[in-house]
Amino acid sequence: TIGIHARIEGALVMIGFGSIGRGVLPLIERHIGFDRARFTVIEPSGDFAHILRDRGLRHLQLALTPENLAEVLQSLFPEGRGMIVNLSVDVDSVAVMQLARKIGVQYVDTVVEPWPGYYFGDMPNAERTGYRLRERVREVRKAHAGGPTAVSCCGANPGMVSWLVKEALLRLAADLGIAAEPRRREDWAALMQGLGVKGIHIAERDTQVSNRPKPPGVFVNTWSVEGFLSEAFQPAELGWGTHEKKLPPGGHVFDYGPGHAIWIDRPGADTRVRSWCPDVGPQFGYVVTHNEALSIPEYYTVHDGGRAVYRPTCHYAYHPCNDAILSLHEVKGAGRLPAAQHILAVEEIVSGGDDLGVLLYGHAKGAMWYGSRLTSAEARGLAPWQNATGMQVTGAVLAAMVWAAENPDEGIVEADEMDHVRCLEVQRPYLGRIECHYTDWTPLRNRINHFPEDRDEGDPWQFTNFLVP
Ligand code: NAD
């Protein structure tokens, strides 16, 4: 895990110093060459200022707003060289991305974040979607091809999971005795189609447990509580496979953009699917909206003329840590956001870890889970200030920074379009075990008692069979 992978010339600016920002810092110090005198962290809170102070790093203690954004950021890049790493909430990603382009510096973020007001405002549900946020990025990209590299949405998921999909496809092809050497996007899409993959869950099970029971009324999570609540109360969204026969109840198509996804008029935190992860086997996951549920199915669409002839269904199936499930139950029941919140620090986690992978289903071998299995104890041994969940994210941010430094003029990209081999090479030391598991499970299996449900016995891999009413 030792070694400098890339150098950043000019200034380095990190926006936000929350659970992810703090976790990325030691990885940057270990693996990126940069000028310490030109490194600034923009962070309104003083809670963790001592970490920066102890390391002699500059802390600009202010909150970015639409009014001060340009002035603050431009002043930090007098010679127009360097990189911005945006790990904040409540700061508009598209605004920062455009400014980075104007200044002429590379940019990395982990989510398309809007200014405050988007997630819990009065807007109709159709407009509070990740699809609309992603379309804003795509519009900028359409208007400006090329230019300084801006990596959009590169954490664990969205981010690393797109690289895991590629490794998983190559593994599946090898196990089925199919020769594959995909290079261009079209080759990857044709490979997935040829392998018969009908859909992909970003299948996660967070088993991290705290040393003290969750206090009532406190929302506990293993990463940003604000970030999680925002996406949890957006409508559920998923990439919509060409094999799907019917929309779910409350399901809507989008009549603008690529039209490859649907949204469900129900919060992601209240939309459960049957899914599968190693060890636990069958489990419930929440269909929380995420950029990878939009980028992956678009990347793997096969077109014939103007028509999409193949696309996988793709969405997040997230089983957060038990304290977060309990916290969600409380806030949904109370019908209001929590008064207090807490992110579990690695020191207070007594057991568990994070299994985060991709579940490719519907092919000749049934279903395959391929992903990272990292315990909190392992994370503690790898780098300070982060639990297993954070580490899967921070390693991907590091990989995105290295890739952006090595490929500085690629314009706006998503993880699917980056070199997955290089990125995983950088990230792999921080991922624990990468494991591949085949299973004969389908969503039609495992019921305790039989109650009426909308089942499609003819095709186990229909979304109808996954969705818990
Ligand atoms: P956090 O809640 O711990 O920290 C958020 C940080 O943003 C804090 O330091 C806060 O002070 C700062 N901030 C808030 N308002 C700001 C403003 N106006 N200007 C500058 N900074 C501001 O969150 P986290 O767990 O560190 O996550 C950070 C971001 O990364 C979130 O947007 C989250 O959704 C995202 N994330 C992505 C992934 C992924 O896998 N893609 C995973 C985890 C988190």
PDB file of C-alpha atoms in Angstrom, residues 346 349 352 374-382 388:
ATOM      1  CA  VAL A 346     -14.162   2.871  13.455  1.00  0.00           C
ATOM      2  CA  ILE A 349     -17.475  -0.569  15.834  1.00  0.00           C
ATOM      3  CA  GLY A 352     -18.880  -6.538  11.086  1.00  0.00           C
ATOM      4  CA  LEU A 374     -13.939  -5.666   4.017  1.00  0.00           C
ATOM      5  CA  THR A 375     -14.278  -5.797   7.795  1.00  0.00           C
ATOM      6  CA  SER A 376     -14.092  -2.765   9.991  1.00  0.00           C
ATOM      7  CA  ALA A 377     -11.122  -4.342  11.814  1.00  0.00           C
ATOM      8  CA  GLU A 378      -9.284  -4.654   8.498  1.00  0.00           C
ATOM      9  CA  ALA A 379     -10.110  -1.040   7.616  1.00  0.00           C
ATOM     10  CA  ARG A 380      -8.653   0.072  10.949  1.00  0.00           C
ATOM     11  CA  GLY A 381      -5.380  -1.644  10.073  1.00  0.00           C
ATOM     12  CA  LEU A 382      -5.192  -0.057   6.622  1.00  0.00           C
ATOM     13  CA  ALA A 388     -15.137  -0.356   6.217  1.00  0.00           C
TER      14      ALA A 388
END
